[in-house]
Each structure stands twice: as C-alpha cells, then as structure tokens.
Amino acid sequence: MTDPTPLQTQGQTTFAPCGPTASPLFTVNPDIPLVDALAHSSNLQLIANQLMTDAAMGDDGPHLAWAAAYLGEMAQAIVHDLTIPVAHNSAV
C-alpha cells in the first residue's frame, strides 16, 4: 500500500448508507486540496447549524433537522477523509 498523500482528500471515505444493505451512496472525491475541502466542510457545518437553530425555533423542526443531519454527515466525511494520512502516519 502506498502512503496517503497529505494536504488533499484521499477519496476513501464513503457516506450516506442506504438500502437494505446500507451500502454507501457517496464517496468523497480524491485530490481536492486541503484548504478547499476544509472550507467546504466548514460551510456545510455552518448551514447545518443554522438549520438546527431554525428547527429549534420554528414549526418545521423535523424537516430542517433531517437536512441538517445530512449536511453534518457530508462535513464529517470530508474531515475524516482528510485525516487518513494522519492516522496512517501515526500507525507506522
């Protein structure tokens, strides 16, 4: 196995399990620069947080909460994919 390249996404993290086998529907794309991927993850998390605030204060709670959960899952997948080289290097 080759060493993962730091400072970019690895393209190994899957998310959005679906169907009876819970197969992942999406994968983080490889070779996205770290700064761009983190900026996108941060934006996803910001929107998720805003939706959760709206859900807590309004009448559309369940709909907004589900949207926020999906956005949070995407943000988490990006960060996880970026940490693969760190985990690999600490295991060596």
mmCIF file with all atom_site columns, C-alpha atoms in Angstrom:
data_model
loop_
_atom_site.group_PDB
_atom_site.id
_atom_site.type_symbol
_atom_site.label_atom_id
_atom_site.label_alt_id
_atom_site.label_comp_id
_atom_site.label_asym_id
_atom_site.label_entity_id
_atom_site.label_seq_id
_atom_site.pdbx_PDB_ins_code
_atom_site.Cartn_x
_atom_site.Cartn_y
_atom_site.Cartn_z
_atom_site.occupancy
_atom_site.B_iso_or_equiv
_atom_site.pdbx_formal_charge
_atom_site.auth_seq_id
_atom_site.auth_comp_id
_atom_site.auth_asym_id
_atom_site.auth_atom_id
_atom_site.pdbx_PDB_model_num
ATOM 1  C CA . MET A 1 1  ? 0.000   0.000  0.000  1.00 0.00 ? 1  MET A CA 1
ATOM 2  C CA . THR A 1 2  ? 1.326   3.432  -0.873 1.00 0.00 ? 2  THR A CA 1
ATOM 3  C CA . ASP A 1 3  ? 1.443   6.196  1.677  1.00 0.00 ? 3  ASP A CA 1
ATOM 4  C CA . PRO A 1 4  ? -1.569  8.515  1.508  1.00 0.00 ? 4  PRO A CA 1
ATOM 5  C CA . THR A 1 5  ? -0.764  11.962 0.168  1.00 0.00 ? 5  THR A CA 1
ATOM 6  C CA . PRO A 1 6  ? -1.284  14.639 2.817  1.00 0.00 ? 6  PRO A CA 1
ATOM 7  C CA . LEU A 1 7  ? -2.855  18.027 2.177  1.00 0.00 ? 7  LEU A CA 1
ATOM 8  C CA . GLN A 1 8  ? -5.593  16.703 -0.092 1.00 0.00 ? 8  GLN A CA 1
ATOM 9  C CA . THR A 1 9  ? -8.587  14.416 0.095  1.00 0.00 ? 9  THR A CA 1
ATOM 10 C CA . GLN A 1 10 ? -7.863  10.725 -0.300 1.00 0.00 ? 10 GLN A CA 1
ATOM 11 C CA . GLY A 1 11 ? -11.136 9.636  -1.890 1.00 0.00 ? 11 GLY A CA 1
ATOM 12 C CA . GLN A 1 12 ? -11.602 6.727  0.511  1.00 0.00 ? 12 GLN A CA 1
ATOM 13 C CA . THR A 1 13 ? -14.396 7.923  2.789  1.00 0.00 ? 13 THR A CA 1
ATOM 14 C CA . THR A 1 14 ? -17.937 6.849  1.964  1.00 0.00 ? 14 THR A CA 1
ATOM 15 C CA . PHE A 1 15 ? -21.159 8.208  3.420  1.00 0.00 ? 15 PHE A CA 1
ATOM 16 C CA . ALA A 1 16 ? -24.959 8.164  3.117  1.00 0.00 ? 16 ALA A CA 1
ATOM 17 C CA . PRO A 1 17 ? -25.718 4.478  3.701  1.00 0.00 ? 17 PRO A CA 1
ATOM 18 C CA . CYS A 1 18 ? -28.930 3.407  2.011  1.00 0.00 ? 18 CYS A CA 1
ATOM 19 C CA . GLY A 1 19 ? -30.972 0.398  1.015  1.00 0.00 ? 19 GLY A CA 1
ATOM 20 C CA . PRO A 1 20 ? -31.335 -2.924 2.796  1.00 0.00 ? 20 PRO A CA 1
ATOM 21 C CA . THR A 1 21 ? -27.567 -3.489 2.851  1.00 0.00 ? 21 THR A CA 1
ATOM 22 C CA . ALA A 1 22 ? -26.765 0.085  3.962  1.00 0.00 ? 22 ALA A CA 1
ATOM 23 C CA . SER A 1 23 ? -24.383 0.458  1.028  1.00 0.00 ? 23 SER A CA 1
ATOM 24 C CA . PRO A 1 24 ? -22.813 3.923  0.853  1.00 0.00 ? 24 PRO A CA 1
ATOM 25 C CA . LEU A 1 25 ? -24.310 6.136  -1.818 1.00 0.00 ? 25 LEU A CA 1
ATOM 26 C CA . PHE A 1 26 ? -21.487 8.709  -1.944 1.00 0.00 ? 26 PHE A CA 1
ATOM 27 C CA . THR A 1 27 ? -17.684 8.859  -1.695 1.00 0.00 ? 27 THR A CA 1
ATOM 28 C CA . VAL A 1 28 ? -15.502 11.918 -1.084 1.00 0.00 ? 28 VAL A CA 1
ATOM 29 C CA . ASN A 1 29 ? -13.627 12.673 -4.313 1.00 0.00 ? 29 ASN A CA 1
ATOM 30 C CA . PRO A 1 30 ? -9.833  12.326 -4.228 1.00 0.00 ? 30 PRO A CA 1
ATOM 31 C CA . ASP A 1 31 ? -7.202  15.030 -4.801 1.00 0.00 ? 31 ASP A CA 1
ATOM 32 C CA . ILE A 1 32 ? -9.169  18.049 -3.542 1.00 0.00 ? 32 ILE A CA 1
ATOM 33 C CA . PRO A 1 33 ? -6.733  20.486 -1.857 1.00 0.00 ? 33 PRO A CA 1
ATOM 34 C CA . LEU A 1 34 ? -6.984  20.528 1.952  1.00 0.00 ? 34 LEU A CA 1
ATOM 35 C CA . VAL A 1 35 ? -7.835  24.238 2.155  1.00 0.00 ? 35 VAL A CA 1
ATOM 36 C CA . ASP A 1 36 ? -10.696 23.903 -0.331 1.00 0.00 ? 36 ASP A CA 1
ATOM 37 C CA . ALA A 1 37 ? -12.067 20.750 1.299  1.00 0.00 ? 37 ALA A CA 1
ATOM 38 C CA . LEU A 1 38 ? -11.952 22.285 4.783  1.00 0.00 ? 38 LEU A CA 1
ATOM 39 C CA . ALA A 1 39 ? -13.652 25.455 3.537  1.00 0.00 ? 39 ALA A CA 1
ATOM 40 C CA . HIS A 1 40 ? -16.453 23.368 2.024  1.00 0.00 ? 40 HIS A CA 1
ATOM 41 C CA . SER A 1 41 ? -16.775 21.296 5.198  1.00 0.00 ? 41 SER A CA 1
ATOM 42 C CA . SER A 1 42 ? -16.950 24.469 7.265  1.00 0.00 ? 42 SER A CA 1
ATOM 43 C CA . ASN A 1 43 ? -19.684 25.895 5.024  1.00 0.00 ? 43 ASN A CA 1
ATOM 44 C CA . LEU A 1 44 ? -21.696 22.676 5.278  1.00 0.00 ? 44 LEU A CA 1
ATOM 45 C CA . GLN A 1 45 ? -21.411 22.747 9.061  1.00 0.00 ? 45 GLN A CA 1
ATOM 46 C CA . LEU A 1 46 ? -22.393 26.429 9.226  1.00 0.00 ? 46 LEU A CA 1
ATOM 47 C CA . ILE A 1 47 ? -25.545 25.771 7.214  1.00 0.00 ? 47 ILE A CA 1
ATOM 48 C CA . ALA A 1 48 ? -26.336 22.672 9.304  1.00 0.00 ? 48 ALA A CA 1
ATOM 49 C CA . ASN A 1 49 ? -26.005 24.743 12.477 1.00 0.00 ? 49 ASN A CA 1
ATOM 50 C CA . GLN A 1 50 ? -28.278 27.461 11.075 1.00 0.00 ? 50 GLN A CA 1
ATOM 51 C CA . LEU A 1 51 ? -30.871 24.852 10.096 1.00 0.00 ? 51 LEU A CA 1
ATOM 52 C CA . MET A 1 52 ? -30.777 23.321 13.571 1.00 0.00 ? 52 MET A CA 1
ATOM 53 C CA . THR A 1 53 ? -31.355 26.739 15.131 1.00 0.00 ? 53 THR A CA 1
ATOM 54 C CA . ASP A 1 54 ? -34.308 27.289 12.790 1.00 0.00 ? 54 ASP A CA 1
ATOM 55 C CA . ALA A 1 55 ? -35.613 23.797 13.623 1.00 0.00 ? 55 ALA A CA 1
ATOM 56 C CA . ALA A 1 56 ? -35.461 24.531 17.335 1.00 0.00 ? 56 ALA A CA 1
ATOM 57 C CA . MET A 1 57 ? -37.283 27.853 16.968 1.00 0.00 ? 57 MET A CA 1
ATOM 58 C CA . GLY A 1 58 ? -39.876 27.097 14.291 1.00 0.00 ? 58 GLY A CA 1
ATOM 59 C CA . ASP A 1 59 ? -42.598 24.718 13.214 1.00 0.00 ? 59 ASP A CA 1
ATOM 60 C CA . ASP A 1 60 ? -40.586 22.884 10.537 1.00 0.00 ? 60 ASP A CA 1
ATOM 61 C CA . GLY A 1 61 ? -38.307 21.128 13.018 1.00 0.00 ? 61 GLY A CA 1
ATOM 62 C CA . PRO A 1 62 ? -38.253 17.576 11.614 1.00 0.00 ? 62 PRO A CA 1
ATOM 63 C CA . HIS A 1 63 ? -37.712 18.673 8.007  1.00 0.00 ? 63 HIS A CA 1
ATOM 64 C CA . LEU A 1 64 ? -34.944 21.082 8.888  1.00 0.00 ? 64 LEU A CA 1
ATOM 65 C CA . ALA A 1 65 ? -33.332 18.636 11.306 1.00 0.00 ? 65 ALA A CA 1
ATOM 66 C CA . TRP A 1 66 ? -33.058 15.948 8.616  1.00 0.00 ? 66 TRP A CA 1
ATOM 67 C CA . ALA A 1 67 ? -31.462 18.410 6.205  1.00 0.00 ? 67 ALA A CA 1
ATOM 68 C CA . ALA A 1 68 ? -29.005 19.448 8.910  1.00 0.00 ? 68 ALA A CA 1
ATOM 69 C CA . ALA A 1 69 ? -28.186 15.808 9.666  1.00 0.00 ? 69 ALA A CA 1
ATOM 70 C CA . TYR A 1 70 ? -27.320 15.135 6.023  1.00 0.00 ? 70 TYR A CA 1
ATOM 71 C CA . LEU A 1 71 ? -25.173 18.264 5.802  1.00 0.00 ? 71 LEU A CA 1
ATOM 72 C CA . GLY A 1 72 ? -23.387 17.268 9.009  1.00 0.00 ? 72 GLY A CA 1
ATOM 73 C CA . GLU A 1 73 ? -22.723 13.800 7.594  1.00 0.00 ? 73 GLU A CA 1
ATOM 74 C CA . MET A 1 74 ? -21.149 15.348 4.487  1.00 0.00 ? 74 MET A CA 1
ATOM 75 C CA . ALA A 1 75 ? -18.973 17.691 6.551  1.00 0.00 ? 75 ALA A CA 1
ATOM 76 C CA . GLN A 1 76 ? -17.846 14.801 8.754  1.00 0.00 ? 76 GLN A CA 1
ATOM 77 C CA . ALA A 1 77 ? -16.938 12.660 5.731  1.00 0.00 ? 77 ALA A CA 1
ATOM 78 C CA . ILE A 1 78 ? -14.736 15.414 4.293  1.00 0.00 ? 78 ILE A CA 1
ATOM 79 C CA . VAL A 1 79 ? -12.835 15.876 7.556  1.00 0.00 ? 79 VAL A CA 1
ATOM 80 C CA . HIS A 1 80 ? -12.477 12.113 8.034  1.00 0.00 ? 80 HIS A CA 1
ATOM 81 C CA . ASP A 1 81 ? -11.079 11.724 4.516  1.00 0.00 ? 81 ASP A CA 1
ATOM 82 C CA . LEU A 1 82 ? -8.548  14.496 5.160  1.00 0.00 ? 82 LEU A CA 1
ATOM 83 C CA . THR A 1 83 ? -7.324  12.782 8.348  1.00 0.00 ? 83 THR A CA 1
ATOM 84 C CA . ILE A 1 84 ? -6.477  9.461  6.667  1.00 0.00 ? 84 ILE A CA 1
ATOM 85 C CA . PRO A 1 85 ? -2.786  10.422 6.184  1.00 0.00 ? 85 PRO A CA 1
ATOM 86 C CA . VAL A 1 86 ? -2.537  11.469 9.844  1.00 0.00 ? 86 VAL A CA 1
ATOM 87 C CA . ALA A 1 87 ? -3.982  8.155  11.011 1.00 0.00 ? 87 ALA A CA 1
ATOM 88 C CA . HIS A 1 88 ? -1.721  6.266  8.602  1.00 0.00 ? 88 HIS A CA 1
ATOM 89 C CA . ASN A 1 89 ? 1.415   8.081  9.788  1.00 0.00 ? 89 ASN A CA 1
ATOM 90 C CA . SER A 1 90 ? 0.609   7.563  13.467 1.00 0.00 ? 90 SER A CA 1
ATOM 91 C CA . ALA A 1 91 ? 0.129   3.821  12.864 1.00 0.00 ? 91 ALA A CA 1
ATOM 92 C CA . VAL A 1 92 ? 3.553   3.448  11.227 1.00 0.00 ? 92 VAL A CA 1
#
